[in-house]
Tab-separated table of C-alpha atoms and ligand atoms in Angstrom:
chain	number	residue	atom	x	y	z
A	1	MET	CA	-41.009	35.529	25.913
A	2	LYS	CA	-37.418	35.989	27.177
A	3	THR	CA	-36.908	38.808	29.633
A	4	LEU	CA	-33.987	41.209	29.173
A	5	SER	CA	-32.312	39.923	32.349
A	6	ALA	CA	-32.575	36.296	31.146
A	7	VAL	CA	-30.799	37.242	27.877
A	8	LYS	CA	-28.145	39.146	29.848
A	9	GLU	CA	-27.644	36.160	32.159
A	10	LYS	CA	-27.199	33.831	29.181
A	11	ARG	CA	-24.552	36.124	27.667
A	12	LEU	CA	-22.708	36.278	30.985
A	13	LEU	CA	-22.655	32.477	31.228
A	14	GLU	CA	-21.183	32.091	27.752
A	15	PRO	CA	-17.430	31.400	27.612
A	16	GLY	CA	-15.177	34.305	26.675
A	17	ILE	CA	-14.180	34.456	23.008
A	18	GLU	CA	-10.543	33.515	23.932
A	19	ASN	CA	-11.831	30.298	25.466
A	20	VAL	CA	-13.821	29.519	22.335
A	21	HIS	CA	-10.667	30.105	20.294
A	22	ARG	CA	-8.632	27.895	22.669
A	23	GLU	CA	-11.204	25.135	22.252
A	24	SER	CA	-10.868	25.309	18.433
A	25	LEU	CA	-7.081	24.988	18.742
A	26	GLU	CA	-7.512	22.018	21.049
A	27	TRP	CA	-9.785	20.349	18.456
A	28	LEU	CA	-7.176	20.919	15.734
A	29	ARG	CA	-4.462	19.357	17.924
A	30	THR	CA	-6.656	16.320	18.589
A	31	ILE	CA	-7.479	15.968	14.879
A	32	SER	CA	-3.808	16.044	13.987
A	33	PHE	CA	-3.219	13.232	16.480
A	34	TRP	CA	-6.191	11.245	15.110
A	35	LYS	CA	-4.691	11.525	11.652
A	36	GLU	CA	-1.452	9.946	12.865
A	37	GLU	CA	-3.436	7.363	14.763
A	38	SER	CA	-5.439	6.455	11.675
A	39	MET	CA	-2.242	5.979	9.648
A	40	PHE	CA	-0.889	3.750	12.381
A	41	TYR	CA	-4.058	1.636	12.378
A	42	THR	CA	-4.057	1.360	8.592
A	43	ASP	CA	-0.421	0.176	8.530
A	44	PHE	CA	-1.231	-2.146	11.366
A	45	ILE	CA	-4.153	-3.720	9.523
A	46	ASN	CA	-2.103	-4.094	6.347
A	47	ASN	CA	0.673	-5.850	8.248
A	48	SER	CA	1.178	-9.457	7.228
A	49	MET	CA	0.533	-10.523	10.852
A	50	PHE	CA	-3.147	-10.242	10.008
A	51	GLN	CA	-2.948	-12.735	7.166
A	52	ASN	CA	-4.225	-15.489	9.410
A	53	ILE	CA	-7.326	-13.515	10.220
A	54	ALA	CA	-10.342	-13.956	7.997
A	55	LEU	CA	-10.085	-11.562	5.086
A	56	ASN	CA	-13.613	-10.404	5.689
A	57	ASP	CA	-12.865	-9.315	9.225
A	58	LYS	CA	-9.809	-7.509	8.005
A	59	ARG	CA	-11.709	-5.691	5.309
A	60	ASP	CA	-14.504	-4.664	7.666
A	61	VAL	CA	-12.125	-2.824	9.941
A	62	ALA	CA	-10.226	-1.272	7.053
A	63	ASP	CA	-13.507	-0.032	5.607
A	64	LEU	CA	-14.519	1.327	8.976
A	65	ILE	CA	-11.279	3.245	9.334
A	66	ASN	CA	-11.660	4.592	5.856
A	67	LEU	CA	-15.253	5.551	6.405
A	68	ILE	CA	-14.673	7.321	9.676
A	69	LEU	CA	-11.247	8.741	9.185
A	70	GLY	CA	-11.171	9.185	5.439
A	71	ASP	CA	-12.756	12.370	4.181
A	72	ARG	CA	-14.764	13.232	7.256
A	73	LEU	CA	-11.741	13.992	9.388
A	74	ASN	CA	-10.305	16.248	6.683
A	75	LYS	CA	-13.657	18.006	6.368
A	76	ILE	CA	-13.967	18.727	10.085
A	77	GLU	CA	-10.397	20.017	10.114
A	78	LYS	CA	-11.116	22.303	7.156
A	79	ASP	CA	-14.308	23.600	8.774
A	80	ILE	CA	-12.505	24.396	12.033
A	81	ARG	CA	-9.737	26.248	10.172
A	82	GLN	CA	-12.322	28.317	8.304
A	83	HIS	CA	-14.094	28.970	11.575
A	84	GLU	CA	-10.802	30.269	13.001
A	85	LYS	CA	-10.379	32.602	10.005
A	86	LYS	CA	-13.826	34.014	10.709
A	87	LEU	CA	-12.718	34.819	14.252
A	88	ILE	CA	-9.867	36.947	12.903
A	89	GLU	CA	-12.318	38.835	10.643
A	90	LEU	CA	-14.724	39.230	13.533
A	91	ILE	CA	-12.041	40.770	15.772
A	92	LYS	CA	-10.848	43.063	12.946
A	93	GLU	CA	-14.349	44.298	12.173
A	94	SER	CA	-15.518	44.253	15.838
A	95	SER	CA	-18.776	42.730	14.648
A	96	SER	CA	-21.242	40.564	16.572
A	97	ASP	CA	-20.082	37.113	17.642
A	98	VAL	CA	-23.559	35.530	17.741
A	99	GLU	CA	-23.214	33.725	14.401
A	100	TYR	CA	-19.646	32.726	15.230
A	101	ARG	CA	-20.698	31.192	18.542
A	102	HIS	CA	-23.570	29.352	16.861
A	103	GLN	CA	-21.188	27.858	14.315
A	104	HIS	CA	-18.775	26.906	17.106
A	105	LYS	CA	-21.543	24.966	18.817
A	106	LEU	CA	-22.350	23.073	15.595
A	107	LEU	CA	-18.673	22.266	15.052
A	108	GLY	CA	-18.484	21.101	18.662
A	109	ASN	CA	-21.341	18.682	17.966
A	110	ASP	CA	-19.548	17.396	14.840
A	111	PHE	CA	-16.367	16.985	16.816
A	112	SER	CA	-17.978	14.996	19.654
A	113	ASP	CA	-19.857	12.881	17.157
A	114	PHE	CA	-16.586	12.092	15.428
A	115	GLU	CA	-14.958	11.292	18.784
A	116	LYS	CA	-17.635	8.661	19.386
A	117	GLN	CA	-17.027	7.140	15.920
A	118	MET	CA	-13.318	7.142	16.622
A	119	ALA	CA	-13.921	5.116	19.783
A	120	ILE	CA	-15.893	2.522	17.763
A	121	CYS	CA	-13.096	2.387	15.230
A	122	LYS	CA	-10.444	1.836	17.919
A	123	LYS	CA	-12.535	-0.884	19.539
A	124	SER	CA	-12.721	-2.721	16.194
A	125	VAL	CA	-8.951	-2.525	15.806
A	126	PHE	CA	-8.469	-3.855	19.324
A	127	GLU	CA	-10.887	-6.718	18.590
A	128	LEU	CA	-8.849	-7.561	15.507
A	129	PHE	CA	-5.670	-7.446	17.537
A	130	LYS	CA	-7.129	-9.968	19.972
A	131	LEU	CA	-7.734	-12.386	17.097
A	132	VAL	CA	-4.053	-12.568	16.239
A	133	ASN	CA	-2.388	-15.522	17.803
A	134	PHE	CA	1.088	-14.053	18.094
A	135	LYS	CA	2.601	-17.231	19.494
A	136	ASN	CA	1.560	-19.369	16.532
A	137	THR	CA	2.277	-16.808	13.870
A	138	SER	CA	5.395	-17.071	11.780
A	139	GLU	CA	6.423	-13.937	9.948
A	140	VAL	CA	7.787	-16.056	7.071
A	141	ILE	CA	4.497	-17.930	6.660
A	142	ASN	CA	2.633	-14.622	6.719
A	143	ILE	CA	4.827	-13.192	4.000
A	144	ILE	CA	4.420	-16.349	1.891
A	145	ASN	CA	0.644	-16.132	2.290
A	146	ASN	CA	0.570	-12.427	1.504
A	147	ARG	CA	2.556	-12.529	-1.719
A	148	ARG	CA	0.488	-12.139	-4.863
A	149	SER	CA	1.335	-11.588	-8.484
A	150	VAL	CA	0.575	-7.890	-8.700
A	151	ARG	CA	-0.170	-6.302	-12.071
A	152	LYS	CA	-0.586	-2.630	-11.164
A	153	TYR	CA	2.155	-0.462	-9.700
A	154	LYS	CA	2.675	3.035	-8.378
A	155	LYS	CA	5.348	5.225	-9.997
A	156	GLU	CA	7.429	5.340	-6.788
A	157	SER	CA	10.745	3.542	-7.276
A	158	VAL	CA	12.304	0.728	-5.264
A	159	GLU	CA	14.874	2.059	-2.795
A	160	LYS	CA	18.446	1.060	-3.635
A	161	LYS	CA	19.162	-0.173	-0.110
A	162	HIS	CA	16.138	-2.471	-0.377
A	163	LEU	CA	16.966	-3.621	-3.885
A	164	GLU	CA	20.413	-4.730	-2.758
A	165	GLN	CA	18.989	-6.764	0.111
A	166	ILE	CA	16.278	-8.206	-2.137
A	167	ILE	CA	18.878	-9.445	-4.644
A	168	ASN	CA	21.063	-10.758	-1.822
A	169	ALA	CA	18.061	-12.809	-0.676
A	170	GLY	CA	17.928	-14.254	-4.216
A	171	ARG	CA	21.594	-15.162	-3.967
A	172	MET	CA	20.911	-17.077	-0.750
A	173	ALA	CA	18.726	-19.611	-2.614
A	174	PRO	CA	19.986	-23.191	-2.836
A	175	SER	CA	21.390	-24.308	-6.200
A	176	ALA	CA	22.267	-27.690	-7.671
A	177	MET	CA	25.915	-28.460	-6.913
A	178	ASN	CA	26.102	-24.931	-5.505
A	179	LYS	CA	26.571	-23.569	-9.004
A	180	GLN	CA	24.709	-20.344	-8.243
A	181	PRO	CA	23.942	-20.063	-11.947
A	182	TRP	CA	22.047	-16.755	-11.741
A	183	LYS	CA	23.029	-13.396	-13.138
A	184	PHE	CA	20.868	-10.339	-12.577
A	185	TYR	CA	20.201	-7.546	-15.076
A	186	VAL	CA	18.382	-4.819	-13.204
A	187	LEU	CA	16.381	-2.178	-15.040
A	188	ASN	CA	15.187	0.872	-13.078
A	189	ASP	CA	14.252	3.108	-15.999
A	190	SER	CA	10.446	3.260	-16.306
A	191	GLU	CA	10.534	4.691	-19.845
A	192	LYS	CA	12.798	1.876	-21.002
A	193	ILE	CA	10.724	-0.750	-19.257
A	194	ARG	CA	7.610	0.535	-21.025
A	195	SER	CA	9.306	0.575	-24.419
A	196	TYR	CA	10.630	-2.978	-23.890
A	197	SER	CA	7.124	-4.004	-22.946
A	198	THR	CA	5.836	-2.706	-26.297
A	199	GLU	CA	8.548	-4.591	-28.186
A	200	ILE	CA	7.913	-7.819	-26.293
A	201	SER	CA	4.169	-7.598	-26.780
A	202	LYS	CA	4.677	-7.217	-30.565
A	203	VAL	CA	6.797	-10.386	-30.550
A	204	ALA	CA	4.275	-12.175	-28.360
A	205	GLU	CA	1.562	-11.377	-30.856
A	206	ASN	CA	3.339	-11.634	-34.210
A	207	ILE	CA	5.946	-14.336	-33.633
A	208	LEU	CA	4.691	-16.358	-30.694
A	209	HIS	CA	1.039	-15.855	-31.741
A	210	LEU	CA	-0.024	-15.340	-28.159
A	211	SER	CA	-3.326	-13.622	-27.667
A	212	LEU	CA	-3.236	-11.953	-24.280
A	213	LYS	CA	-6.164	-9.958	-22.960
A	214	SER	CA	-3.755	-7.433	-21.436
A	215	LEU	CA	-1.875	-6.779	-24.706
A	216	HIS	CA	-4.238	-4.127	-25.970
A	217	LYS	CA	-5.729	-2.968	-22.690
A	218	GLU	CA	-2.658	-2.055	-20.664
A	219	GLU	CA	-0.166	0.668	-21.349
A	220	ASP	CA	2.536	-1.740	-20.179
A	221	PRO	CA	1.094	-5.208	-20.883
A	222	ILE	CA	4.238	-7.158	-20.009
A	223	PHE	CA	5.707	-5.497	-16.900
A	224	HIS	CA	2.414	-3.937	-15.716
A	225	GLY	CA	3.917	-0.503	-14.976
A	226	ALA	CA	6.490	-1.773	-12.452
A	227	PRO	CA	9.345	0.710	-11.847
A	228	THR	CA	11.950	-2.079	-11.622
A	229	VAL	CA	12.462	-5.258	-13.627
A	230	ILE	CA	15.093	-7.877	-12.845
A	231	PHE	CA	15.999	-10.188	-15.723
A	232	ILE	CA	17.623	-13.365	-14.393
A	233	THR	CA	19.842	-15.306	-16.755
A	234	ALA	CA	21.952	-18.476	-16.625
A	235	GLU	CA	24.637	-19.963	-18.838
A	236	GLU	CA	23.109	-22.187	-21.498
A	237	GLY	CA	23.419	-25.937	-20.962
A	238	ASN	CA	22.872	-26.039	-17.199
A	239	GLU	CA	19.853	-28.317	-16.895
A	240	TRP	CA	19.258	-27.366	-13.250
A	241	ALA	CA	19.391	-23.621	-13.804
A	242	PRO	CA	15.622	-23.103	-14.252
A	243	LEU	CA	14.986	-24.851	-10.916
A	244	ASP	CA	17.730	-22.872	-9.158
A	245	ILE	CA	16.417	-19.622	-10.596
A	246	GLY	CA	12.884	-20.541	-9.595
A	247	MET	CA	14.072	-20.758	-5.988
A	248	CYS	CA	16.143	-17.609	-6.311
A	249	SER	CA	13.118	-15.761	-7.735
A	250	GLN	CA	10.858	-16.855	-4.925
A	251	ASN	CA	13.422	-15.574	-2.397
A	252	ILE	CA	13.472	-12.278	-4.266
A	253	MET	CA	9.695	-11.953	-4.267
A	254	LEU	CA	9.367	-12.838	-0.592
A	255	ALA	CA	12.179	-10.497	0.434
A	256	ALA	CA	10.497	-7.748	-1.600
A	257	LYS	CA	7.207	-8.427	0.180
A	258	SER	CA	8.952	-8.229	3.551
A	259	PHE	CA	9.977	-4.650	2.674
A	260	GLY	CA	6.426	-3.796	1.580
A	261	TYR	CA	6.953	-4.158	-2.186
A	262	ASP	CA	4.965	-6.312	-4.567
A	263	SER	CA	6.153	-8.348	-7.521
A	264	CYS	CA	5.185	-10.495	-10.478
A	265	PRO	CA	7.208	-13.235	-12.147
A	266	ILE	CA	7.266	-12.511	-15.892
A	267	GLY	CA	7.905	-15.611	-18.002
A	268	LEU	CA	6.866	-13.684	-21.110
A	269	ALA	CA	9.918	-11.439	-20.672
A	270	LYS	CA	12.021	-14.209	-22.244
A	271	ALA	CA	10.581	-13.085	-25.560
A	272	ILE	CA	12.769	-9.968	-25.351
A	273	GLU	CA	15.504	-12.177	-26.826
A	274	LYS	CA	13.576	-12.026	-30.102
A	275	THR	CA	13.362	-8.218	-30.177
A	276	SER	CA	15.730	-5.596	-31.537
A	277	VAL	CA	16.109	-4.007	-28.077
A	278	TYR	CA	17.604	-7.188	-26.593
A	279	LYS	CA	21.151	-6.071	-27.402
A	280	GLU	CA	20.701	-3.073	-25.087
A	281	LEU	CA	20.741	-5.445	-22.120
A	282	GLN	CA	24.254	-6.578	-23.160
A	283	ILE	CA	23.606	-10.149	-22.147
A	284	PRO	CA	26.423	-12.409	-23.427
A	285	GLU	CA	25.480	-14.923	-26.134
A	286	THR	CA	26.205	-17.833	-23.812
A	287	GLU	CA	23.448	-16.764	-21.406
A	288	LYS	CA	19.680	-17.246	-21.597
A	289	ILE	CA	16.976	-15.342	-19.778
A	290	ILE	CA	15.205	-17.784	-17.479
A	291	LEU	CA	12.756	-15.400	-15.828
A	292	ALA	CA	12.156	-11.723	-15.143
A	293	ILE	CA	10.602	-10.233	-12.021
A	294	ALA	CA	8.597	-7.022	-11.986
A	295	LEU	CA	9.003	-5.141	-8.734
A	296	GLY	CA	7.558	-2.032	-7.089
A	297	HIS	CA	4.917	-0.588	-4.809
A	298	GLY	CA	1.735	-2.419	-5.747
A	299	ASN	CA	-1.364	-0.450	-6.627
A	300	GLU	CA	-3.908	-3.251	-6.414
A	301	ASN	CA	-4.903	-5.940	-3.955
A	302	PRO	CA	-5.609	-9.040	-6.028
A	303	PRO	CA	-7.564	-11.794	-4.317
A	304	VAL	CA	-5.849	-15.074	-3.461
A	305	HIS	CA	-6.124	-17.768	-6.117
A	306	PRO	CA	-7.442	-20.656	-4.026
A	307	ARG	CA	-4.859	-23.438	-3.876
A	308	LEU	CA	-5.671	-27.033	-4.785
A	309	THR	CA	-5.565	-29.281	-1.757
A	310	ASN	CA	-6.099	-32.688	-3.377
A	311	ASN	CA	-2.426	-33.093	-4.143
A	312	ILE	CA	-1.010	-34.631	-0.992
A	313	VAL	CA	-0.566	-38.270	0.051
A	314	TYR	CA	0.243	-38.977	3.689
A	315	PHE	CA	1.751	-42.274	4.741
A	316	ASN	CA	0.809	-43.334	8.300
B	1	FMN	C1	7.320	-19.175	-14.201
B	1	FMN	C2	6.200	-18.177	-14.117
B	1	FMN	C3	5.948	-17.318	-15.174
B	1	FMN	C4	4.959	-16.336	-15.084
B	1	FMN	N1	4.788	-15.462	-16.116
B	1	FMN	C5	3.886	-14.463	-15.990
B	1	FMN	C6	3.797	-13.461	-17.012
B	1	FMN	O1	4.492	-13.478	-18.020
B	1	FMN	N2	2.904	-12.444	-16.841
B	1	FMN	C7	2.124	-12.371	-15.721
B	1	FMN	O2	1.344	-11.419	-15.602
B	1	FMN	N3	2.171	-13.318	-14.731
B	1	FMN	C8	3.057	-14.346	-14.839
B	1	FMN	N4	3.179	-15.287	-13.842
B	1	FMN	C9	2.339	-15.156	-12.618
B	1	FMN	C10	1.283	-16.251	-12.528
B	1	FMN	O3	0.228	-15.963	-13.403
B	1	FMN	C11	0.803	-16.303	-11.051
B	1	FMN	O4	1.883	-16.693	-10.248
B	1	FMN	C12	-0.348	-17.279	-10.836
B	1	FMN	O5	-1.512	-16.857	-11.503
B	1	FMN	C13	-0.696	-17.427	-9.350
B	1	FMN	O6	-1.027	-16.198	-8.764
B	1	FMN	P1	-0.232	-15.631	-7.504
B	1	FMN	O7	1.202	-15.488	-7.906
B	1	FMN	O8	-0.873	-14.323	-7.203
B	1	FMN	O9	-0.374	-16.599	-6.377
B	1	FMN	C14	4.161	-16.275	-13.918
B	1	FMN	C15	4.396	-17.146	-12.849
B	1	FMN	C16	5.413	-18.067	-12.946
B	1	FMN	C17	5.691	-18.962	-11.760
């Protein structure tokens, strides 16, 4: 049984309520920093530099960050804020602080536990960092390896300053006899893109008799919800134009990737020529659509289609 003096002694040893409050504020400051840190690590892991690292390794660390920093950090922050509110009530009502102190201790345990997890998380990121061979990494190769045909997009639009540079990259492609046969028709109107998609999919089904799995499943089965579509045309009769525009398109898709956007080449978009909405694009009769490119912030991470490797012959 505790004696009265032992209880008194314990109370005297307890930190003053201002110190408890100060500690809560300190936790909130640290949590706010951890949040920034976690965003930094996530960007870092998603950087193309890590392409050369085994995908599994990459995913493990990303999962770890998500697991530790995801909801748990938000929950601890919320709990501490509520705890702080209780302190205000406690002071107003001059009631006992026993329960408040008990809760503070529990939150303190949560906080230190989280701090330990955070250390593990950081160590994993550092380990990953060590695996990157910066000297033998080419940013261009990383971007080439990271590009995928992406078929899910966020609503967020492509920034104009980026779009201009992306199209300029297309213009820098080589072309037979330097004809630069490309012309770009850029559509940034999501509503229009979706309605064109519907028209094209009708043509694909009824005239071209294509049966695409996506036609009935997706809201936008042709442009996959991308906020920007670039139709690339060339004058009819230039036999090299499709090759030139292929190169131009690849430049566009890689430049887009370098700014953090995703893309998908859309051959099916040619079918817009057979729809009633085609005239809205005001493409002169002498031009033909060679390819379209869907562009935007991707909302999926498709796996790499493994590349065939039995297609090379070395001499000597
Ligand atoms: C000329 C061309 C036309 C394409 N047309 C379409 C298309 O209409 N719709 C689509 O979803 N993907 C289209 N693709 C994307 C291919 O399906 C994709 O490039 C291929 O599956 C390889 O995947 P990856 O780009 O992710 O490496 C096209 C690709 C090329 C090069």
